Short mmCIF file of C-alpha atoms and ligand atoms in Angstrom, two decimals:
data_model
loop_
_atom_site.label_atom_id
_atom_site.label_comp_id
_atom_site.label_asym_id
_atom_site.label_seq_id
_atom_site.Cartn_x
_atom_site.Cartn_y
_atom_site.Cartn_z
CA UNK A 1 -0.22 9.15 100.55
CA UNK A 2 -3.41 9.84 98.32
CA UNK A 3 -6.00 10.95 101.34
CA UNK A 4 -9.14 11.39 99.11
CA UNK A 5 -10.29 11.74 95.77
CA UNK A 6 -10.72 15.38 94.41
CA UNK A 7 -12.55 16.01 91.65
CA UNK A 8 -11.39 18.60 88.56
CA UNK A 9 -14.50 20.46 88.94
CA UNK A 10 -17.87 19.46 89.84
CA UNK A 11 -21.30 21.68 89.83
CA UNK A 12 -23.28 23.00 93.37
CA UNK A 13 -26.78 22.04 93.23
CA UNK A 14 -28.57 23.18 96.10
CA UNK A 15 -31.99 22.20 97.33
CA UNK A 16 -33.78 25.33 96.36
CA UNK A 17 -32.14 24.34 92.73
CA UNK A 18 -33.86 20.79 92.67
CA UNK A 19 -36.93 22.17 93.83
CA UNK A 20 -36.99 24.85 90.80
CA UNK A 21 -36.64 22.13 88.70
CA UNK A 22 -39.30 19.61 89.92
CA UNK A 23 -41.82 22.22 90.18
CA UNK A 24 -41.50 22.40 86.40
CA UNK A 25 -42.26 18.94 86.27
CA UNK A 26 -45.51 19.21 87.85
CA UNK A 27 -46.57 21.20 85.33
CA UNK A 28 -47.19 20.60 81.08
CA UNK A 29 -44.98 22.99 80.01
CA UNK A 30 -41.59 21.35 79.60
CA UNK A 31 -40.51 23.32 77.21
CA UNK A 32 -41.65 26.86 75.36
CA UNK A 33 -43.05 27.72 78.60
CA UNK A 34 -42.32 30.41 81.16
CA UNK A 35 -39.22 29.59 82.38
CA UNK A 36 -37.12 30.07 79.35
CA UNK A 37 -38.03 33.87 79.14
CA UNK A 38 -37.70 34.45 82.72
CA UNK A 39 -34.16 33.33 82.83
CA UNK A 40 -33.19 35.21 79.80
CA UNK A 41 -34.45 38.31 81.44
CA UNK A 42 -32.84 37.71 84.51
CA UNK A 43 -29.09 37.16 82.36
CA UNK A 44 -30.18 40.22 80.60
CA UNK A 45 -30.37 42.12 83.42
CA UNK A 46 -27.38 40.42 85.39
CA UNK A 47 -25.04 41.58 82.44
CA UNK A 48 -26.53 44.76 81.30
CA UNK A 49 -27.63 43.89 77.97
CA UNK A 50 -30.85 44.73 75.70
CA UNK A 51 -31.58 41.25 74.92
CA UNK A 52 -30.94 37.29 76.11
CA UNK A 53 -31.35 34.75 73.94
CA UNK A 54 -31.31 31.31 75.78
CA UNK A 55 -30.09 28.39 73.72
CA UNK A 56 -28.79 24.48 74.51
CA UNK A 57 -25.59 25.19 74.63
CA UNK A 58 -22.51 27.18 74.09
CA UNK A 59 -21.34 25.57 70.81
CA UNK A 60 -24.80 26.59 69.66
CA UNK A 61 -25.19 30.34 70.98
CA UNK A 62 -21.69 30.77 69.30
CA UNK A 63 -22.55 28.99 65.76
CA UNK A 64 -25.89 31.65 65.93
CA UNK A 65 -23.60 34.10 66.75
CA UNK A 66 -21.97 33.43 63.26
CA UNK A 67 -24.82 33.25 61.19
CA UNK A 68 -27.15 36.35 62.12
CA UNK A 69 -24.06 37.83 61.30
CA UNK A 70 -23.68 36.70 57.90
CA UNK A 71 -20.58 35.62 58.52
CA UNK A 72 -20.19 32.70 55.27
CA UNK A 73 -18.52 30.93 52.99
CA UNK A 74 -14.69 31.98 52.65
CA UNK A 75 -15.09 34.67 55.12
CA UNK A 76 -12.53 35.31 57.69
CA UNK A 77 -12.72 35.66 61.30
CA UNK A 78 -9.68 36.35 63.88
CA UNK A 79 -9.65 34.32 67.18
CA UNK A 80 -7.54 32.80 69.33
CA UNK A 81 -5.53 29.10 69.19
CA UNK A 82 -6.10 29.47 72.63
CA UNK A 83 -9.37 28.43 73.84
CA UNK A 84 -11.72 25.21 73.59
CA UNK A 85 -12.52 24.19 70.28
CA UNK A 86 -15.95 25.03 70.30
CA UNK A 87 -14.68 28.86 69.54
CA UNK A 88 -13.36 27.89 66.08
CA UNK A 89 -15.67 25.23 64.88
CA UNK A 90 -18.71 27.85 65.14
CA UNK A 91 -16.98 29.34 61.92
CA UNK A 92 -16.30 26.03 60.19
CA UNK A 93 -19.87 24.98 60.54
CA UNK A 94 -20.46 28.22 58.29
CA UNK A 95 -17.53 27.15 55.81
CA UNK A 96 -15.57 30.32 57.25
CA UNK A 97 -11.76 30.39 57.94
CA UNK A 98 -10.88 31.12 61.48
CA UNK A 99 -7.49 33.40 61.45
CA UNK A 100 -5.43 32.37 64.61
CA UNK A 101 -3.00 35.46 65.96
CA UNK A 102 -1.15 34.73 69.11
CA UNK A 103 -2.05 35.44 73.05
CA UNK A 104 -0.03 37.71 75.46
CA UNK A 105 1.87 35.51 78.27
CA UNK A 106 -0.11 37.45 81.37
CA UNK A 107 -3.47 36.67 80.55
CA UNK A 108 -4.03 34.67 77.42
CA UNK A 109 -5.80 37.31 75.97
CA UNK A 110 -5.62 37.84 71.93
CA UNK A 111 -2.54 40.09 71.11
CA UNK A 112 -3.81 43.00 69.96
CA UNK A 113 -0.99 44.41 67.64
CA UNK A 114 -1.10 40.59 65.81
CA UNK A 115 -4.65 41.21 65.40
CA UNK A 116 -4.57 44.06 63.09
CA UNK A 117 -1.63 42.49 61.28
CA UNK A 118 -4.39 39.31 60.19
CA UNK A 119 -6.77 41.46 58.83
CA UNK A 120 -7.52 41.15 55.07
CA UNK A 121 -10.09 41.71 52.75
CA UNK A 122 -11.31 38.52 53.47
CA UNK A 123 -12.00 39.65 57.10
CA UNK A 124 -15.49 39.69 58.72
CA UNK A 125 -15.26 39.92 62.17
CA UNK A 126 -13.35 39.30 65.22
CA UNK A 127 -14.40 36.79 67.79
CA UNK A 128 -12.77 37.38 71.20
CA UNK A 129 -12.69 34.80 74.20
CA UNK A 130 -12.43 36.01 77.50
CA UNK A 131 -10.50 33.07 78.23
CA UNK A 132 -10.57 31.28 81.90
CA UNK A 133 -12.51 34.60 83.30
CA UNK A 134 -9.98 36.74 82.16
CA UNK A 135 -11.12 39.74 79.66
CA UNK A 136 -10.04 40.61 76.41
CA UNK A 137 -8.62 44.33 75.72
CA UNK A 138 -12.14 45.09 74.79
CA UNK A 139 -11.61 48.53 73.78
CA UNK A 140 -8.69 48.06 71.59
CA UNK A 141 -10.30 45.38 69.80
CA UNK A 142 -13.50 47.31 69.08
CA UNK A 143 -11.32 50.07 67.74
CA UNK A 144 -9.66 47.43 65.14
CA UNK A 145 -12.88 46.72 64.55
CA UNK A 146 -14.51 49.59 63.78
CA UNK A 147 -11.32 51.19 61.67
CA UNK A 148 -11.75 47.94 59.49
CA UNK A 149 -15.39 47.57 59.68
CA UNK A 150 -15.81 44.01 61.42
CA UNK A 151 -17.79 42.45 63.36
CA UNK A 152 -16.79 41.85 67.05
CA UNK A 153 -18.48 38.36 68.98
CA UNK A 154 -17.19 38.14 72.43
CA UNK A 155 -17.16 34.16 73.57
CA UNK A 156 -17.48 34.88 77.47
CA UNK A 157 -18.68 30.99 77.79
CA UNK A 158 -15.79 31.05 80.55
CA UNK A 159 -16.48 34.60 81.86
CA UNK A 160 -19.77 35.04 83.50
CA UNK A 161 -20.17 37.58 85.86
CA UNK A 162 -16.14 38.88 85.38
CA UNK A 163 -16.16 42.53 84.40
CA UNK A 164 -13.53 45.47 83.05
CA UNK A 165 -14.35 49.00 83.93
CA UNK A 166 -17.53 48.16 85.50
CA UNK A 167 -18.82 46.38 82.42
CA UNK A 168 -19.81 42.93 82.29
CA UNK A 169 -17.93 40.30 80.09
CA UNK A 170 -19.85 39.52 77.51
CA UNK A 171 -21.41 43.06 76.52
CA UNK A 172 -18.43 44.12 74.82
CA UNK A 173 -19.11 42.95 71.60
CA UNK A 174 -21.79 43.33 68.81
CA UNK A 175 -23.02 39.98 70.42
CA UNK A 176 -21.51 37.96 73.08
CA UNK A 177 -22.63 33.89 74.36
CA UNK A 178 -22.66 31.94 77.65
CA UNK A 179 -22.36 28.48 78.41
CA UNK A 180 -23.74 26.37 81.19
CA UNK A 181 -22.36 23.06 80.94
CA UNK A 182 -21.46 21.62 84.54
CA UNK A 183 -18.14 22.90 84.67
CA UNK A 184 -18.59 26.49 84.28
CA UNK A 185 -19.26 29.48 86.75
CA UNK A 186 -23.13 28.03 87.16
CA UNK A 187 -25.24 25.49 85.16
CA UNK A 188 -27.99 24.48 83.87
CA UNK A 189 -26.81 20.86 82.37
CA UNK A 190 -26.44 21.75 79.45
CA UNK A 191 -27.15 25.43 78.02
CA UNK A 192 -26.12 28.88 76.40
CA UNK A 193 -27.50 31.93 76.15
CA UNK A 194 -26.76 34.60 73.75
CA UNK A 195 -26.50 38.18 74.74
CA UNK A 196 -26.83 41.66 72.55
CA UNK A 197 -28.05 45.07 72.34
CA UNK A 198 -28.76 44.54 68.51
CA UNK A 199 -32.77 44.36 67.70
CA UNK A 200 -31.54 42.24 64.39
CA UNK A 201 -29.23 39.91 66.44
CA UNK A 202 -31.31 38.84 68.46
CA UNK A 203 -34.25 38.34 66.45
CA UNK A 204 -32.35 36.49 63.90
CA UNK A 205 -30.99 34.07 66.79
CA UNK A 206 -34.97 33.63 68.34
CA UNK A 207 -35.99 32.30 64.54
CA UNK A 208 -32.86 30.32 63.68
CA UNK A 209 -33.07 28.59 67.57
CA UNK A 210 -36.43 27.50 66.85
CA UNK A 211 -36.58 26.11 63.27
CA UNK A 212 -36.53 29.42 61.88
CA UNK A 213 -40.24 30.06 62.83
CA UNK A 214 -41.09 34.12 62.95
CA UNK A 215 -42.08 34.49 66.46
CA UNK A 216 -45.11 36.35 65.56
CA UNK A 217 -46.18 34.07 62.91
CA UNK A 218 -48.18 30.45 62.45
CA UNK A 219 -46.28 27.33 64.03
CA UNK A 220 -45.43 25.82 61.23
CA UNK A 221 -44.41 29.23 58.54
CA UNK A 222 -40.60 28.77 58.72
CA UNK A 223 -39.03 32.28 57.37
CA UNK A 224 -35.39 30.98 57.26
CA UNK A 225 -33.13 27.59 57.95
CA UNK A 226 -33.32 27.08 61.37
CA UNK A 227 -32.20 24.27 64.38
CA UNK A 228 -33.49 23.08 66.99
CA UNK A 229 -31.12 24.70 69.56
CA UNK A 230 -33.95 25.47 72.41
CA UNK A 231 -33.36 24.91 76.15
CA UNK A 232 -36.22 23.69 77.78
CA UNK A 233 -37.66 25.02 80.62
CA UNK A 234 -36.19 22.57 82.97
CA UNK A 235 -32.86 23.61 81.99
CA UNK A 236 -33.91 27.10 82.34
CA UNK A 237 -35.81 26.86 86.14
CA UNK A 238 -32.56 25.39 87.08
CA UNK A 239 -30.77 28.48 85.50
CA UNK A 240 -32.75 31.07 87.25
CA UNK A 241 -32.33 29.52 90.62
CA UNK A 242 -28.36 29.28 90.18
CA UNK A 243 -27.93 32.33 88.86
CA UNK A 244 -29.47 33.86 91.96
CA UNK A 245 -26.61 31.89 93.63
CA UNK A 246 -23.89 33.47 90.91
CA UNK A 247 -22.94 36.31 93.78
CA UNK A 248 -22.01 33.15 96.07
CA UNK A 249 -20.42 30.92 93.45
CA UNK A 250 -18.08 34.02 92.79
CA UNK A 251 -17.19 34.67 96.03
CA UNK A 252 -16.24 30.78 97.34
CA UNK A 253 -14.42 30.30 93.91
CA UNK A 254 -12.67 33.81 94.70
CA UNK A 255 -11.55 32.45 98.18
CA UNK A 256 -10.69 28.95 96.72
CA UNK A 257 -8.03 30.53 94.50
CA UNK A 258 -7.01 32.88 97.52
CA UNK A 259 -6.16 29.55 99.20
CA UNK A 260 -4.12 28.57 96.74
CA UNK A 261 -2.14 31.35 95.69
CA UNK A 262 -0.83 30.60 99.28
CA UNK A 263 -0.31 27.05 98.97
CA UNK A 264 1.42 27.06 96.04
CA UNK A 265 3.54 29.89 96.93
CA UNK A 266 6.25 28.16 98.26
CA UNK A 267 6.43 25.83 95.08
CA UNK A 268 7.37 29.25 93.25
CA UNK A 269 10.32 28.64 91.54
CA UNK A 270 8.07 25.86 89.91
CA UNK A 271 5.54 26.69 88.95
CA UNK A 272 3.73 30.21 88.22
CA UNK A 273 0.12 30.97 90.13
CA UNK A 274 -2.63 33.13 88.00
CA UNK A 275 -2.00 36.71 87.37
CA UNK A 276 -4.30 39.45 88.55
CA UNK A 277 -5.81 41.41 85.21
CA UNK A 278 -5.32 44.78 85.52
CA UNK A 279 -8.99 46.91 85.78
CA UNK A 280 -10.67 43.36 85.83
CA UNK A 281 -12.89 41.64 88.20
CA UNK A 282 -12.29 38.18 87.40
CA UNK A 283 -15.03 35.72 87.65
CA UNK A 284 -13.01 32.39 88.39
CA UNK A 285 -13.74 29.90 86.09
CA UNK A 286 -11.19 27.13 86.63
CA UNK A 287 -7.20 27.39 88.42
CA UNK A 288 -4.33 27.11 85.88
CA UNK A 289 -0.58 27.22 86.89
CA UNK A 290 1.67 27.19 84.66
CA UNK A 291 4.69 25.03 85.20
CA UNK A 292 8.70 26.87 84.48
CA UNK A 293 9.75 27.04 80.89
CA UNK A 294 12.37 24.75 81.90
CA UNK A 295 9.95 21.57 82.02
CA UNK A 296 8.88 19.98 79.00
CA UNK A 297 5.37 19.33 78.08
CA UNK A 298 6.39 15.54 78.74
CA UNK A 299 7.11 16.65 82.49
CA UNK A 300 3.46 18.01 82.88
CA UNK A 301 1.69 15.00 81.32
CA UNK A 302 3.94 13.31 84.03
CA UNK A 303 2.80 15.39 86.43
CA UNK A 304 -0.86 14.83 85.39
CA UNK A 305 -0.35 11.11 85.61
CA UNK A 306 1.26 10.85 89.10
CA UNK A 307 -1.51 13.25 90.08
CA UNK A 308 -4.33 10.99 89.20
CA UNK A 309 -3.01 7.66 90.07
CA UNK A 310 -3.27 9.85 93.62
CA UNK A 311 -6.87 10.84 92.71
CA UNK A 312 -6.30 14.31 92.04
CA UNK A 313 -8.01 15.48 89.47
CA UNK A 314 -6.54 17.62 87.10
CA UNK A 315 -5.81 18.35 83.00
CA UNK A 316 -4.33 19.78 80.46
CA UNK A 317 -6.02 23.59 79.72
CA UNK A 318 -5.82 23.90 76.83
CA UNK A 319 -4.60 22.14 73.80
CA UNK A 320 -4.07 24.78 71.10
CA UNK A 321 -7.33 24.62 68.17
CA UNK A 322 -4.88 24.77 65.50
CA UNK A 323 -3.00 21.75 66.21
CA UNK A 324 -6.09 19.47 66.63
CA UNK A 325 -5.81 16.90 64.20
CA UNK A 326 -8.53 18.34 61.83
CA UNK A 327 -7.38 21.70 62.07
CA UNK A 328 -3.83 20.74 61.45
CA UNK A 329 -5.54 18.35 58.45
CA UNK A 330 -7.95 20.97 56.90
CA UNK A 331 -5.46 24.14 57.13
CA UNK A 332 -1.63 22.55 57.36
CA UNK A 333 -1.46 24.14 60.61
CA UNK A 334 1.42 23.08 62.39
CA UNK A 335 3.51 23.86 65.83
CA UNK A 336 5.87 27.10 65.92
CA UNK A 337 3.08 28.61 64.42
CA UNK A 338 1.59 30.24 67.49
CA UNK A 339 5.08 30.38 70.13
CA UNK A 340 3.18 31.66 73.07
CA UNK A 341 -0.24 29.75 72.84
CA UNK A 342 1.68 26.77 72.29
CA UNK A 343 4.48 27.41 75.43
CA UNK A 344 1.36 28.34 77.93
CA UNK A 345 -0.35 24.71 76.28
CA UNK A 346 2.89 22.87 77.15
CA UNK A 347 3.48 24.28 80.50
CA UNK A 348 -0.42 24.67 82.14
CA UNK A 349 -1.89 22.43 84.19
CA UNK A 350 -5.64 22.80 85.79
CA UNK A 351 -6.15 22.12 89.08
CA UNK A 352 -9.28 21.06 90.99
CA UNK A 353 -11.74 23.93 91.12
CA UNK A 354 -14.97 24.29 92.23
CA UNK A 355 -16.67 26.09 95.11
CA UNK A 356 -16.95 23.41 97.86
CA UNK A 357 -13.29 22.87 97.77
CA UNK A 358 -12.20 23.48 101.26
CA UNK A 359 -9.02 24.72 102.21
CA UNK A 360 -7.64 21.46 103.42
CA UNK A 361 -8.24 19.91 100.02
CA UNK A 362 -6.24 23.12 98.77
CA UNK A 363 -3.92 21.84 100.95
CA UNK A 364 -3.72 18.23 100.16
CA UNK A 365 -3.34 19.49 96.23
CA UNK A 366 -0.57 21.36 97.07
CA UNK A 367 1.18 19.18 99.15
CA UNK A 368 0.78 16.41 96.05
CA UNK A 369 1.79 18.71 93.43
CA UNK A 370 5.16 19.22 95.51
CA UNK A 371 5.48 15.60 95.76
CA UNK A 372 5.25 14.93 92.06
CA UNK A 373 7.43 17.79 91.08
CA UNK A 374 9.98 16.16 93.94
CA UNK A 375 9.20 12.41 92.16
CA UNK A 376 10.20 14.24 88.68
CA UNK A 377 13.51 15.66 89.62
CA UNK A 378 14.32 12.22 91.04
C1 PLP B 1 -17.55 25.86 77.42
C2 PLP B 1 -17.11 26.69 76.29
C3 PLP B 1 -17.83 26.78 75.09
C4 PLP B 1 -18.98 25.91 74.70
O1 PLP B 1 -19.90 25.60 75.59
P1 PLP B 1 -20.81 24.28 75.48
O2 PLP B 1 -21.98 24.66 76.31
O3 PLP B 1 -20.01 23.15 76.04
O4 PLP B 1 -21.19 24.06 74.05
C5 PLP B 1 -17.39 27.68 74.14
N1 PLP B 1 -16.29 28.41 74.31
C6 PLP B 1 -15.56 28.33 75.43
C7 PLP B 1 -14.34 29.19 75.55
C8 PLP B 1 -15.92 27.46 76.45
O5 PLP B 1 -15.16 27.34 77.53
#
């Protein structure tokens, strides 16, 4: 039966990567060198944005995000339940309230009419994720936003290089963060970068990244509270040579998820395959399908099971924030709050995704997914 073990994701690394990042080793400048600006240009210009602000990781572009926008104690910010954690706790770590509203079925993407309805006085901003390369309805949110005077921060840490109308995810917003960790579209190990067209965003996220130092003042003359959130510059060399590769990456992933839209098509009645976004040029970022409403979220974590013990890898994508224990803890959440985040939670199921996957491993996946659904209805 099991044939050979597939991975849930894993990143490419290419030679040309390992030698960007050994040549930084032969020199002394680890880290505040000139690697770290060069790859911030180069996302800059990738995206189409004024400024790139490279960071260590996504959690941290996102909590800078928060702060040079003043977002603080008490304040609210609307986001989705649906999405990794690190897209809520950015606003704890501030003392703010995240304000969950509910996702649309097709593309997990923040309901727009719930939106409005969650605004208060309370309300500072809006942070939108562009959720498993999918992108948010951009333009209606920035017209909430600008009727009601928030701030918007678009979370693209899932959507680099998708794009809506021609414009890259990630530009949308008043500022908008990357991630880098090994799972995502391209890597650097760890890493994050924060994107804006805003002079006082990104100046306020260069201090705060770097212990609040003024860039144009002495070492050690810290203006504000800061962290140390820098990436070093072999995380960086290593980000400028995949990035170069980010055309590629997109286009294997692309053809990956071609070959299994027609693998899985015959296990239709199943399971559901990933919708196309209307006016959107997905950047894949990993393969959900989401199971029929008739099985139980019991069923999947079956499925999940049988699929491992067969070396499959695979996983649950994703939990819902609020109903984390310390969400549920600190705010009472609890389920039935959020109907359609919580059915596409039960029901979804991530497959393995990444670009070397060939199309007989599609194949094998396939063929095991239809052999545990057969095993469950025994
Ligand atoms: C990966 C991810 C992050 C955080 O990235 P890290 O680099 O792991 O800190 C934030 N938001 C979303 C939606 C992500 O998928």
């Amino acid at each position: 039966m099991p044939q050979r073990t597939i991975p849930l994701s894993s990143p490419d690394i290419s030679e040309a990567d390992i030698a960007a990042v050994t040549a930084v080793l032969r020199t002394p400048r680890l880290s505040l060198g000139p690697r770290v600006p060069e790859f911030e240009e180069a996302v800059a210009a990738f995206v189409g944005a004024k400024y790139a602000i490279a960071v260590n990781s996504g959690t941290s572009a996102l909590h800078l995000c928060v702060r040079a926008l003043g977002i603080a104690d008490g304040d609210e910010v609307i986001t989705t339940p649906f999405s990794f954690v690190a897209s809520a706790n950015c606003m704890l770590f501030e003392r703010a309230v995240p304000r969950f509203v509910d996702i649309l079925p097709e593309t997990y993407c923040m309901d727009p009419a719930k939106v409005e309805a969650a605004i208060t006085t309370k309300t500072k901003a809006i942070l939108g994720v562009d959720v498993f390369g999918y992108v948010e309805n951009w333009s209606v949110l920035r017209a909430i936003a600008k009727k009601h005077n928030l701030a918007l921060i678009e979370d693209s840490c899932e959507a680099l290089g998708s794009s809506s109308g021609g414009k890259k995810a990630g530009t949308f917003g008043d500022c908008g963060t990357f991630a880098f960790y090994p799972n995502k579209q391209m890597t650097t190990g760890e890493g994050g970068m924060i994107v804006t067209d805003r002079d006082d965003i990104a100046r306020a996220a260069r201090m705060m990244r770097n212990q609040g130092r003024d860039p144009d003042a002495a070492w050690l003359d810290h203006q504000v509270l800061g962290y140390n959130y820098r990436l070093s510059d072999i995380h960086a060399a290593l980000g400028v040579s995949q990035l170069k590769r980010l055309p590629e990456f997109m286009a294997n992933r692309a053809r990956v998820a071609g070959w299994y839209g027609k693998a899985l098509a015959p296990l239709s009645e199943h399971l559901r395959v990933p919708e196309e976004q209307k006016g959107v040029d997905v950047s894949w970022f990993v393969y959900v399908v989401r199971l029929a409403d008739r099985y139980t979220a019991a069923d999947r974590d079956r499925l999940l099971t049988l699929l491992r013990e067969w070396g499959i890898g695979c996983n649950t994508y994703f939990p819902c924030i609020h109903l984390q224990p310390f969400y549920q803890k600190l705010y009472g959440h609890t389920k039935g709050e959020f109907p359609v985040a919580e059915s596409v939670s039960d029901h979804a199921l991530a497959l393995p995704f990444f670009n070397a996957l060939t199309e007989d491993d599609v194949a094998q996946v396939a063929s095991m997914l239809k052999e545990s659904l057969a095993i469950l209805a025994s």
